[in-house]
Coordinates of C-alpha atoms in Angstrom, one line a residue:
M1 CA -4.9 14.5 -3.7
E2 CA -4.6 12.8 -0.4
L3 CA -6.3 9.0 0.1
I4 CA -6.1 8.3 4.0
L5 CA -7.5 5.0 5.5
K6 CA -7.7 3.9 9.0
T7 CA -8.1 0.3 9.3
P8 CA -8.6 -1.3 12.9
V9 CA -7.3 -4.7 13.0
V10 CA -7.8 -7.4 16.1
V11 CA -4.1 -8.3 16.1
P12 CA -1.1 -7.0 18.2
A13 CA 0.8 -4.6 16.3
A14 CA 4.1 -6.5 16.2
E15 CA 2.2 -8.8 13.9
A16 CA 0.9 -6.4 11.4
W17 CA 4.3 -4.8 11.4
R18 CA 5.9 -8.1 10.5
L19 CA 3.5 -8.4 7.6
L20 CA 3.5 -5.0 6.3
G21 CA 7.0 -3.6 7.4
E22 CA 9.2 -6.6 7.6
A23 CA 7.8 -8.3 4.6
F24 CA 7.5 -5.2 2.6
G25 CA 8.8 -6.9 -0.4
D26 CA 6.4 -9.7 -0.3
V27 CA 3.0 -7.5 -0.8
A28 CA 2.1 -9.7 -3.5
E29 CA 1.7 -12.5 -1.5
W30 CA -1.7 -11.4 0.4
T31 CA -3.1 -8.7 -2.3
S32 CA -5.1 -9.5 -5.3
F33 CA -3.6 -6.5 -7.3
L34 CA 0.0 -8.2 -7.8
K35 CA 0.9 -11.3 -9.2
A36 CA 5.0 -10.8 -7.8
S37 CA 6.7 -8.3 -5.9
S38 CA 10.3 -8.4 -5.1
L39 CA 13.1 -6.0 -3.4
D40 CA 16.5 -5.3 -5.1
G41 CA 18.4 -5.8 -2.2
P42 CA 18.2 -5.9 2.0
L43 CA 15.5 -4.3 3.5
R44 CA 16.6 -0.8 4.0
E45 CA 16.0 3.1 3.1
G46 CA 16.6 3.2 -0.7
V47 CA 15.7 -0.2 -1.6
L48 CA 13.5 -0.8 -4.7
R49 CA 10.5 -2.6 -4.8
T50 CA 9.2 -3.9 -8.4
C51 CA 5.5 -4.9 -8.6
A52 CA 4.1 -6.8 -11.2
P53 CA 0.1 -5.9 -11.2
Q54 CA -2.3 -8.6 -12.4
K55 CA -5.0 -5.8 -12.5
G56 CA -5.1 -2.0 -12.9
F57 CA -5.6 0.3 -9.8
G58 CA -8.5 2.9 -9.7
P59 CA -8.6 4.2 -13.5
F60 CA -5.0 3.1 -14.6
S61 CA -4.1 -0.4 -16.5
P62 CA -1.8 -2.4 -15.1
G63 CA 2.0 -2.3 -15.6
Q64 CA 5.1 -3.0 -13.7
V65 CA 5.7 -0.6 -11.3
I66 CA 9.0 0.2 -9.2
E67 CA 9.0 1.8 -5.7
R68 CA 11.7 3.0 -3.5
L69 CA 11.5 2.8 0.3
V70 CA 12.3 6.1 1.4
L71 CA 11.6 6.2 5.0
F72 CA 11.9 2.8 7.1
R73 CA 11.3 3.2 11.0
P74 CA 10.8 -0.2 12.7
E75 CA 11.0 1.4 16.2
T76 CA 8.1 3.5 15.1
M77 CA 6.3 0.6 12.8
M78 CA 6.0 3.2 9.9
F79 CA 7.3 3.1 6.5
E80 CA 7.2 5.3 3.3
Y81 CA 7.5 4.5 -0.4
E82 CA 7.5 6.5 -3.6
V83 CA 6.8 5.4 -7.3
V84 CA 9.6 5.8 -9.4
T85 CA 8.9 4.2 -12.4
G86 CA 5.4 3.0 -13.9
L87 CA 3.2 5.9 -13.2
P88 CA 0.8 6.6 -16.0
G89 CA 1.4 9.8 -17.8
I90 CA -1.3 12.1 -15.9
V91 CA 0.6 11.3 -12.5
K92 CA 3.4 13.4 -11.8
S93 CA 4.3 11.7 -8.6
A94 CA 2.8 8.8 -6.1
R95 CA 4.1 8.2 -2.2
N96 CA 2.2 6.1 0.4
R97 CA 3.1 6.5 4.2
W98 CA 2.0 3.4 6.3
T99 CA 1.8 3.4 10.4
I100 CA 0.9 0.9 12.8
Q101 CA -0.4 2.1 16.3
A102 CA -0.6 -0.3 18.9
V103 CA -4.1 0.4 20.7
A104 CA -4.2 -2.8 23.0
A105 CA -2.1 -5.7 23.6
D106 CA -4.1 -7.7 20.8
R107 CA -5.2 -4.8 18.6
C108 CA -3.7 -2.2 16.3
L109 CA -4.9 0.6 14.2
I110 CA -2.9 0.5 10.5
R111 CA -3.1 4.0 8.8
S112 CA -2.0 4.4 5.2
H113 CA -1.7 8.1 3.9
A114 CA -1.2 8.4 0.0
V115 CA -0.6 11.4 -1.6
I116 CA -0.7 11.6 -5.3
E117 CA -0.1 14.6 -7.9
F118 CA -1.7 14.7 -11.1
G119 CA -0.2 17.1 -14.0
G120 CA -2.3 18.6 -16.8
F121 CA -5.7 17.9 -17.7
A122 CA -6.1 15.0 -14.9
R123 CA -6.1 17.7 -12.2
L124 CA -9.7 18.5 -13.9
F125 CA -11.0 15.0 -12.8
T126 CA -9.2 14.5 -9.4
P127 CA -12.7 13.9 -7.6
L128 CA -13.4 11.3 -9.6
L129 CA -9.9 9.9 -9.7
K130 CA -10.1 9.8 -6.0
V131 CA -13.4 7.9 -5.6
M132 CA -11.8 5.1 -7.9
M133 CA -8.5 5.0 -6.4
L134 CA -10.0 5.0 -2.6
R135 CA -12.2 1.9 -3.7
D136 CA -9.3 0.0 -4.8
L137 CA -7.3 1.2 -1.8
R138 CA -10.2 0.0 0.6
K139 CA -9.8 -3.1 -1.0
V140 CA -6.2 -3.7 -0.2
H141 CA -7.1 -2.6 3.2
R142 CA -9.7 -5.7 3.4
E143 CA -7.4 -8.0 1.9
M144 CA -4.5 -7.0 4.3
C145 CA -6.8 -7.4 7.4
F146 CA -8.1 -10.6 6.3
R147 CA -4.5 -11.7 5.8
L148 CA -3.6 -10.4 9.6
T149 CA -7.0 -11.9 11.0
E150 CA -7.3 -15.1 9.2
G151 CA -3.6 -15.9 8.5
R152 CA -3.8 -16.7 5.2
P153 CA -4.0 -14.6 2.1
H154 CA -7.8 -13.5 0.9
P155 CA -9.2 -16.0 -1.5
L156 CA -9.1 -13.2 -4.4
A157 CA -5.2 -13.0 -3.8
C158 CA -4.7 -16.6 -4.3
P159 CA -3.4 -17.8 -7.8
A160 CA -6.4 -19.4 -9.6

Protein backbone atom coordinates (compact mmCIF):
# COMPACT_ATOMS: atom_id res chain seq x y z
CA MET A 1 0.00 0.00 0.00
CA GLU A 2 1.26 3.46 -0.84
CA LEU A 3 0.31 6.72 0.84
CA ILE A 4 1.43 9.80 -1.09
CA LEU A 5 0.81 13.34 0.10
CA LYS A 6 1.98 16.59 -1.45
CA THR A 7 1.73 19.73 0.65
CA PRO A 8 2.51 23.18 -0.75
CA VAL A 9 3.91 25.49 1.93
CA VAL A 10 4.65 29.21 1.77
CA VAL A 11 8.15 29.04 3.25
CA PRO A 12 11.56 28.70 1.58
CA ALA A 13 12.58 25.09 0.92
CA ALA A 14 15.68 25.53 3.13
CA GLU A 15 13.44 26.38 6.09
CA ALA A 16 11.34 23.27 5.55
CA TRP A 17 14.52 21.19 5.27
CA ARG A 18 15.76 22.53 8.62
CA LEU A 19 12.55 21.34 10.33
CA LEU A 20 12.14 17.99 8.59
CA GLY A 21 15.63 16.94 7.57
CA GLU A 22 18.12 18.59 9.90
CA ALA A 23 15.81 18.21 12.91
CA PHE A 24 14.78 14.65 11.99
CA GLY A 25 15.19 13.55 15.61
CA ASP A 26 12.94 16.30 16.96
CA VAL A 27 9.71 15.40 15.15
CA ALA A 28 7.85 15.17 18.49
CA GLU A 29 8.25 18.93 18.89
CA TRP A 30 5.67 19.64 16.19
CA THR A 31 3.31 16.67 15.84
CA SER A 32 0.57 15.67 18.25
CA PHE A 33 1.08 11.97 17.52
CA LEU A 34 4.31 11.84 19.56
CA LYS A 35 5.18 12.76 23.12
CA ALA A 36 8.93 12.25 22.60
CA SER A 37 11.48 11.47 19.89
CA SER A 38 15.26 11.15 19.91
CA LEU A 39 18.22 9.93 17.88
CA ASP A 40 20.72 7.33 19.09
CA GLY A 41 23.66 9.24 17.61
CA PRO A 42 24.62 11.92 15.10
CA LEU A 43 22.31 12.61 12.18
CA ARG A 44 23.49 10.35 9.34
CA GLU A 45 22.30 7.35 7.39
CA GLY A 46 21.88 4.40 9.73
CA VAL A 47 20.99 6.44 12.82
CA LEU A 48 17.99 5.19 14.80
CA ARG A 49 15.12 7.44 15.85
CA THR A 50 13.00 6.34 18.80
CA CYS A 51 9.45 7.68 18.85
CA ALA A 52 7.15 7.50 21.85
CA PRO A 53 3.58 7.98 20.58
CA GLN A 54 0.91 9.58 22.67
CA LYS A 55 -1.83 8.22 20.44
CA GLY A 56 -2.23 5.59 17.79
CA PHE A 57 -1.77 6.04 14.06
CA GLY A 58 -4.56 4.85 11.80
CA PRO A 59 -6.12 1.79 13.41
CA PHE A 60 -3.02 0.94 15.45
CA SER A 61 -2.55 1.43 19.19
CA PRO A 62 0.32 3.61 20.38
CA GLY A 63 3.58 1.88 21.19
CA GLN A 64 7.24 2.78 20.98
CA VAL A 65 8.59 2.73 17.43
CA ILE A 66 12.21 2.67 16.33
CA GLU A 67 13.03 3.89 12.84
CA ARG A 68 16.28 3.72 10.87
CA LEU A 69 17.30 6.60 8.61
CA VAL A 70 18.17 4.73 5.40
CA LEU A 71 18.64 7.70 3.06
CA PHE A 72 19.74 11.22 3.96
CA ARG A 73 20.51 13.65 1.12
CA PRO A 74 20.76 17.30 2.25
CA GLU A 75 21.87 18.37 -1.24
CA THR A 76 18.54 17.26 -2.72
CA MET A 77 16.50 17.73 0.48
CA MET A 78 15.38 14.12 0.67
CA PHE A 79 15.38 11.49 3.41
CA GLU A 80 13.85 8.09 3.94
CA TYR A 81 13.36 5.97 7.02
CA GLU A 82 12.08 2.49 7.77
CA VAL A 83 10.46 1.12 10.89
CA VAL A 84 12.70 -1.51 12.50
CA THR A 85 10.74 -2.27 15.67
CA GLY A 86 7.29 -1.48 17.00
CA LEU A 87 5.14 -2.40 14.02
CA PRO A 88 1.83 -4.13 14.76
CA GLY A 89 1.88 -7.83 13.92
CA ILE A 90 -0.19 -7.39 10.77
CA VAL A 91 2.35 -4.97 9.24
CA LYS A 92 5.33 -6.62 7.57
CA SER A 93 7.23 -3.41 6.75
CA ALA A 94 6.86 0.37 6.62
CA ARG A 95 9.01 3.02 4.94
CA ASN A 96 8.52 6.71 4.32
CA ARG A 97 10.43 9.02 1.96
CA TRP A 98 10.19 12.79 2.33
CA THR A 99 11.28 15.28 -0.31
CA ILE A 100 11.25 19.05 -0.30
CA GLN A 101 11.22 20.89 -3.59
CA ALA A 102 11.60 24.63 -4.03
CA VAL A 103 8.92 26.06 -6.33
CA ALA A 104 9.82 29.73 -5.75
CA ALA A 105 12.14 31.63 -3.42
CA ASP A 106 9.45 31.75 -0.72
CA ARG A 107 7.54 28.50 -1.27
CA CYS A 108 8.10 24.79 -1.52
CA LEU A 109 6.34 21.49 -2.06
CA ILE A 110 6.74 18.83 0.62
CA ARG A 111 6.04 15.27 -0.44
CA SER A 112 5.83 12.14 1.67
CA HIS A 113 5.63 8.71 0.09
CA ALA A 114 4.95 5.91 2.56
CA VAL A 115 5.02 2.26 1.53
CA ILE A 116 3.41 -0.17 3.96
CA GLU A 117 3.23 -3.92 3.45
CA PHE A 118 0.57 -5.87 5.29
CA GLY A 119 0.72 -9.57 5.97
CA GLY A 120 -1.89 -12.29 6.37
CA PHE A 121 -5.55 -11.42 6.64
CA ALA A 122 -4.78 -7.68 6.92
CA ARG A 123 -4.32 -7.56 3.14
CA LEU A 124 -8.09 -8.04 2.85
CA PHE A 125 -8.62 -4.77 4.72
CA THR A 126 -6.05 -2.70 2.81
CA PRO A 127 -8.62 -0.19 1.45
CA LEU A 128 -9.99 0.53 4.93
CA LEU A 129 -6.51 0.67 6.49
CA LYS A 130 -5.42 3.07 3.75
CA VAL A 131 -8.30 5.46 4.48
CA MET A 132 -7.54 5.45 8.22
CA MET A 133 -3.80 5.93 7.81
CA LEU A 134 -4.16 8.60 5.13
CA ARG A 135 -6.44 10.55 7.48
CA ASP A 136 -3.71 10.60 10.13
CA LEU A 137 -0.92 11.33 7.66
CA ARG A 138 -2.91 14.35 6.44
CA LYS A 139 -3.11 15.53 10.06
CA VAL A 140 0.70 15.22 10.37
CA HIS A 141 1.06 17.34 7.23
CA ARG A 142 -1.34 19.98 8.58
CA GLU A 143 0.62 20.18 11.85
CA MET A 144 3.89 20.40 9.90
CA CYS A 145 2.49 23.17 7.70
CA PHE A 146 1.26 25.07 10.76
CA ARG A 147 4.69 24.80 12.41
CA LEU A 148 6.44 26.05 9.28
CA THR A 149 4.09 28.95 8.56
CA GLU A 150 3.32 30.04 12.12
CA GLY A 151 6.75 29.39 13.65
CA ARG A 152 5.30 27.40 16.55
CA PRO A 153 3.84 23.94 17.07
CA HIS A 154 0.20 23.38 16.28
CA PRO A 155 -1.90 23.73 19.48
CA LEU A 156 -2.72 20.02 19.37
CA ALA A 157 1.00 19.21 19.53
CA CYS A 158 1.52 21.26 22.69
CA PRO A 159 1.43 19.44 26.03
CA ALA A 160 -1.66 20.19 28.14
